[in-house]
mmCIF file of C-alpha atoms in Angstrom:
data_model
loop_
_atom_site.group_PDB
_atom_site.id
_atom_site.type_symbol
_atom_site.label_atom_id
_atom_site.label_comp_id
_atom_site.label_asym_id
_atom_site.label_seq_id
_atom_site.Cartn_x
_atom_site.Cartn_y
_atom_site.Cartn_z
ATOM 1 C CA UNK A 1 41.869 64.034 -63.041
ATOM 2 C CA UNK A 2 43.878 63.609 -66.093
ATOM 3 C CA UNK A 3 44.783 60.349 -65.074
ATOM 4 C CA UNK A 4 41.782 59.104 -64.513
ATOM 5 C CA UNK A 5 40.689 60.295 -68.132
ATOM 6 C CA UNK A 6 43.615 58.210 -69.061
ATOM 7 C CA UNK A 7 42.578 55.310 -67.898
ATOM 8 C CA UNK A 8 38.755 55.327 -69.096
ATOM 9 C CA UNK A 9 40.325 55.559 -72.641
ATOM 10 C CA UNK A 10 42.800 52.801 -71.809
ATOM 11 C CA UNK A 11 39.871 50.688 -70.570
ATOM 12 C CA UNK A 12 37.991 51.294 -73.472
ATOM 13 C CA UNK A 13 40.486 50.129 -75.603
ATOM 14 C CA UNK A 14 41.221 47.051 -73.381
ATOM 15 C CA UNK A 15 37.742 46.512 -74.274
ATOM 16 C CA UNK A 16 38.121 46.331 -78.137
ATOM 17 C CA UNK A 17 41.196 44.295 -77.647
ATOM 18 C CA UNK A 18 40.368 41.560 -76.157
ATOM 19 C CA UNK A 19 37.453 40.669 -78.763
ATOM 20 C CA UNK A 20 40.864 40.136 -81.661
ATOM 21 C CA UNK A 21 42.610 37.663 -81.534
ATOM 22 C CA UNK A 22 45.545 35.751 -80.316
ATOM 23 C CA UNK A 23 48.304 38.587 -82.050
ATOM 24 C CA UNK A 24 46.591 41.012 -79.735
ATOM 25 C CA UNK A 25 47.226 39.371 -76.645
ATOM 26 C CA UNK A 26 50.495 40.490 -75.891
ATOM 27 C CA UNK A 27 49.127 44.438 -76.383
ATOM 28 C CA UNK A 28 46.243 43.572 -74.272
ATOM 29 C CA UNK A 29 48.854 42.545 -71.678
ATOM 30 C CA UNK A 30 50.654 44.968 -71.827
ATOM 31 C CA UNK A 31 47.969 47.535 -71.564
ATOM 32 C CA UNK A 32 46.494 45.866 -68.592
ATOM 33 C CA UNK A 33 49.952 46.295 -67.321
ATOM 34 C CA UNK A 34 49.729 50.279 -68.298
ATOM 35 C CA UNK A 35 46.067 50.358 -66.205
ATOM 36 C CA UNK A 36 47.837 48.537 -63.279
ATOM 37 C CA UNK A 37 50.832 51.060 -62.701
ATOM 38 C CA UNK A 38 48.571 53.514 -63.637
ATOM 39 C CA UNK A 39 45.957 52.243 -60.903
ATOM 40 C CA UNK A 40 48.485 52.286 -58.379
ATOM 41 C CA UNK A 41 49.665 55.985 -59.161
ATOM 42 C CA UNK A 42 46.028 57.193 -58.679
ATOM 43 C CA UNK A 43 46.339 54.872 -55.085
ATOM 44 C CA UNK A 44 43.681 52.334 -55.907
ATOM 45 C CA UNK A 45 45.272 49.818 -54.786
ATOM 46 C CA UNK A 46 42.410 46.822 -55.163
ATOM 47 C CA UNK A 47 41.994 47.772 -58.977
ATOM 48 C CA UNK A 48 45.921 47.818 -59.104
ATOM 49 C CA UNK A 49 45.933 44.952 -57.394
ATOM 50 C CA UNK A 50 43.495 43.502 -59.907
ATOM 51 C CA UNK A 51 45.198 44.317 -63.137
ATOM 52 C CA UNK A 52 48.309 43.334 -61.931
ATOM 53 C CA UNK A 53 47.324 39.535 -61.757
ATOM 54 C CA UNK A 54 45.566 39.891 -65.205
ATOM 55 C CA UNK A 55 48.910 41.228 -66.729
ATOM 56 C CA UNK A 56 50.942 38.697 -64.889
ATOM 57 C CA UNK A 57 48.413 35.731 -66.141
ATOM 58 C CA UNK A 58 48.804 37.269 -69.833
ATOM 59 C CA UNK A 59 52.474 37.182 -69.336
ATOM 60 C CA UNK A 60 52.700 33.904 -68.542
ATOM 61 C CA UNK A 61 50.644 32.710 -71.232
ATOM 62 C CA UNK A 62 52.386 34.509 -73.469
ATOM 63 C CA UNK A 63 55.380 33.128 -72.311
ATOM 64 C CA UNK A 64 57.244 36.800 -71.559
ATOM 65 C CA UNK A 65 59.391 36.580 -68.440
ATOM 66 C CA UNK A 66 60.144 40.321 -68.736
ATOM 67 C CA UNK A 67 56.152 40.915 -68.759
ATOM 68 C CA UNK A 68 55.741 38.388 -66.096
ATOM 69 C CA UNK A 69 58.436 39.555 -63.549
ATOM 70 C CA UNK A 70 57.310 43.259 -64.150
ATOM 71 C CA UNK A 71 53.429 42.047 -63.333
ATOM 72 C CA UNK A 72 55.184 40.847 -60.061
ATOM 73 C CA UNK A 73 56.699 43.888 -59.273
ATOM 74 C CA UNK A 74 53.067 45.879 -59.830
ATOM 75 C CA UNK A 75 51.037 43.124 -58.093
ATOM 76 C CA UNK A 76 53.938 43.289 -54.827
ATOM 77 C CA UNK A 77 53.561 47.074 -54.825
ATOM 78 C CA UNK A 78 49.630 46.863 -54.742
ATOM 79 C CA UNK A 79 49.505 43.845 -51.648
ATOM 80 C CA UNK A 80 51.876 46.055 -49.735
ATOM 81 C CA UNK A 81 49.759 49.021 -49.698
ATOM 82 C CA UNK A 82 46.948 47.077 -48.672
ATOM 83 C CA UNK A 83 48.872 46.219 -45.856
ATOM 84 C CA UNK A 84 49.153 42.367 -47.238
ATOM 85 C CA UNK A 85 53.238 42.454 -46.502
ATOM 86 C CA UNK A 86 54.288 38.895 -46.387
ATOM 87 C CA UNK A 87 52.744 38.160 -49.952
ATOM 88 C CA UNK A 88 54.336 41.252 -51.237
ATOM 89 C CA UNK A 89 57.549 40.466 -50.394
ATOM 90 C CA UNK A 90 56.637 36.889 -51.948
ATOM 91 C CA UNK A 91 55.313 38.649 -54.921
ATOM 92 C CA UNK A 92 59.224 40.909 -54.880
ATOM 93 C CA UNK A 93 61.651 37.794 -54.397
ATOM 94 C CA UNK A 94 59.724 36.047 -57.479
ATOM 95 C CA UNK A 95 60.223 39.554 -59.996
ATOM 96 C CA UNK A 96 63.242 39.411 -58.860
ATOM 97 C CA UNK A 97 64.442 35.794 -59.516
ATOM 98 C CA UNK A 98 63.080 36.179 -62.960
ATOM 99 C CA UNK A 99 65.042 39.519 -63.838
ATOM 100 C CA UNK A 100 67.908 37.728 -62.384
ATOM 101 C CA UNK A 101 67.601 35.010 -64.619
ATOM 102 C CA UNK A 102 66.829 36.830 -67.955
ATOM 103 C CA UNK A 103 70.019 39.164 -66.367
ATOM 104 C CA UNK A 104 72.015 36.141 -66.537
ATOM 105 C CA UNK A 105 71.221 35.683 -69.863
ATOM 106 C CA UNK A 106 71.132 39.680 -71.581
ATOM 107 C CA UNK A 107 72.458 42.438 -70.029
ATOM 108 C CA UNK A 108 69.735 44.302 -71.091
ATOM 109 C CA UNK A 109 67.598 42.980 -68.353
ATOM 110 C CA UNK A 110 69.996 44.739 -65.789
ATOM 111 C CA UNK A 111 68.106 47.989 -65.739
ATOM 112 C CA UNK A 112 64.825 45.861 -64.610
ATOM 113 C CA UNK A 113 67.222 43.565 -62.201
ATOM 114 C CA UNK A 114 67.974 46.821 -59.883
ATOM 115 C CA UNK A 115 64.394 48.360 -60.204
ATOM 116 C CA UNK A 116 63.019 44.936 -58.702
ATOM 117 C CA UNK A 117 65.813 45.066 -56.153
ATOM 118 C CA UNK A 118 64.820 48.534 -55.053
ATOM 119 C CA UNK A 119 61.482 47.001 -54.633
ATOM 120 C CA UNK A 120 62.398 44.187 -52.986
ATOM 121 C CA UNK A 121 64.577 45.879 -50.527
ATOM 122 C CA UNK A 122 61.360 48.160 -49.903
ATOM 123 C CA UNK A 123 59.284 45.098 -48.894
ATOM 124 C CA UNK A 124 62.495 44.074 -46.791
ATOM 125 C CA UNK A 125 62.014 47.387 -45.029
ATOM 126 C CA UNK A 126 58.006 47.092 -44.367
ATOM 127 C CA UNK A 127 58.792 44.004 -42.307
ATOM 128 C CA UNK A 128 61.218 44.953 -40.273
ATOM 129 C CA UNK A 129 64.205 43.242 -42.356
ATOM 130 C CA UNK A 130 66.742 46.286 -42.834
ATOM 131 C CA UNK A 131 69.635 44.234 -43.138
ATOM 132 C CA UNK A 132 68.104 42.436 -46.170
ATOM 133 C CA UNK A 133 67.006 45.709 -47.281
ATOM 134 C CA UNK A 134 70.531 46.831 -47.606
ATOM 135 C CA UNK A 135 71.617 43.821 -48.981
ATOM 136 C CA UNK A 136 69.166 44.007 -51.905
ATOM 137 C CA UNK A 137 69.514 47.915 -52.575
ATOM 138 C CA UNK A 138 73.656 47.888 -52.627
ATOM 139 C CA UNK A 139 73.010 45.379 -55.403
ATOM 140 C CA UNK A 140 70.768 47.832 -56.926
ATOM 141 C CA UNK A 141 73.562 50.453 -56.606
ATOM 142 C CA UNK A 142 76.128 48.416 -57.972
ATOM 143 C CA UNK A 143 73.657 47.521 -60.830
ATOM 144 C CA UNK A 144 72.778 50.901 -61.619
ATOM 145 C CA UNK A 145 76.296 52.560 -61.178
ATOM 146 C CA UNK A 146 77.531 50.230 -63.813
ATOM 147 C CA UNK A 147 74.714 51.281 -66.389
ATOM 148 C CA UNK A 148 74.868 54.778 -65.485
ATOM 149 C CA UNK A 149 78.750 54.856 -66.712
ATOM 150 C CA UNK A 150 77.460 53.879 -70.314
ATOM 151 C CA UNK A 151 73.956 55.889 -69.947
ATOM 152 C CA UNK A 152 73.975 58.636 -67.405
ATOM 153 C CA UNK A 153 71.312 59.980 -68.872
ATOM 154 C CA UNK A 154 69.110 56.850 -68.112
ATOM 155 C CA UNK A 155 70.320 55.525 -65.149
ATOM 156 C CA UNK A 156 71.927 57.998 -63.095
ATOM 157 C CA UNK A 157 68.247 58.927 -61.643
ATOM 158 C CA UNK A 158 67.627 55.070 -61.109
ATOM 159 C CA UNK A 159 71.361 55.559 -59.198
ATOM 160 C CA UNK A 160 70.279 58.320 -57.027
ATOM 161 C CA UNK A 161 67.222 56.627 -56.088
ATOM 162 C CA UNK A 162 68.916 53.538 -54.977
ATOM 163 C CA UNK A 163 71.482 55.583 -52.956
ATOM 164 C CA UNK A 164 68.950 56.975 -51.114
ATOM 165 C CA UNK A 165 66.792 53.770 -50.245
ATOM 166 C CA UNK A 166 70.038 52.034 -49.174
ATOM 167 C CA UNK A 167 70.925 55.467 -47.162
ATOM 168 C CA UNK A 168 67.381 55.243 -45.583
ATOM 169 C CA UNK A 169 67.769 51.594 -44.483
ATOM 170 C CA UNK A 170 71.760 52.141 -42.767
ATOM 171 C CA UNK A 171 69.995 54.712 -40.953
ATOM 172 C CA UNK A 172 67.356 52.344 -39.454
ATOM 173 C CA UNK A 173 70.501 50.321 -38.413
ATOM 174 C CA UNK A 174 72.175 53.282 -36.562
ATOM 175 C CA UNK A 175 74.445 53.474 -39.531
ATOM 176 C CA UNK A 176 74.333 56.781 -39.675
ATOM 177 C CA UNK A 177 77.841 57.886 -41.411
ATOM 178 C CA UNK A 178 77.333 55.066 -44.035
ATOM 179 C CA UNK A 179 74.008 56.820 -44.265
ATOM 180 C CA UNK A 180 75.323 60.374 -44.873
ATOM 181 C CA UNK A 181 77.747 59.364 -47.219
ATOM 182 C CA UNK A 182 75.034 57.632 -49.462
ATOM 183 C CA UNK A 183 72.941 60.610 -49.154
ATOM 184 C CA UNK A 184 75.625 62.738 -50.522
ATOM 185 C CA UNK A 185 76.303 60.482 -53.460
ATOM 186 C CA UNK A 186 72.724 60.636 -53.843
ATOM 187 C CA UNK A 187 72.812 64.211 -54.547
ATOM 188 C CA UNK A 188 75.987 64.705 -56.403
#
């Protein structure tokens, strides 16, 4: 219920935003991002689905890759859980070329790199493509141990949950000892 609330005031500040002008266009975009995620955590997925390609048409006039490849990630989530799995894992391989890129670039786009590989590697999984899956989420790991050895704190969660999706998808294989042994780095 609370969420809901949440978003009713976030809408009705959408609303006032988008009468301003141009210097409010990257808050409007990012609260339309805010109502997407938050769309998708109360599991409408068609109003997720909806604010995600508003944020990800901001972000891209706006010019903000980081925006635009996070919109992706939103807008894959929302088409998978309508069942629309091909375009999702369209929607994943695009966030994640982006994040690559700007990764390239800054470091500081690592954290978002391995969240859109977890993502990916989810979409991987929904069609069938473990192997891929496992590819994608042992980059995650490798991402995410690295940033967890400067801020455990941060990224030792975003560690964990990578360990586990990768453990999930050895399993699927018939990997099952490479599967235990992520699950009990997992929990460590």
């Amino acid at each position: 219920q609370r969420r809901r609330e949440h978003r009713e005031v976030l809408t009705g500040l959408l609303v006032e935003l988008e009468g301003g002008d141009w210097r409010n266009r990257k808050k409007v975009q990012e609260l339309v991002w805010r109502l997407a995620a938050l769309s998708l955590s109360l599991h409408e997925y068609g109003k997720a689905q909806e604010f995600s390609e508003r944020a990800w048409e901001l972000a891209r006039e706006l010019g903000d890759k980081e925006a635009e490849a996070m919109a992706l990630d939103l807008l894959a989530r929302a088409h998978a859980e309508q069942g629309q799995k091909e375009r999702a894992l369209s929607l994943a391989r695009k966030s994640v070329e982006i994040f690559r890129g700007l990764a390239d670039e800054q470091r500081v786009f690592l954290g978002g790199l391995a969240t859109s590989l977890d993502h990916l590697g989810n979409q991987l999984s929904g069609l069938g493509h473990h192997d891929d899956a496992v590819i994608a989420t042992e980059e995650a790991i490798r991402i995410n141990r690295l940033l967890s050895e400067r801020r455990p704190d941060l990224y030792l969660p975003n560690l964990a949950f990578s360990l586990h999706n990768c453990g999930q998808e050895l399993a699927s294989l018939g990997r099952h000892e490479e599967a235990l042994q992520k699950a009990r780095e997992a929990v460590e």
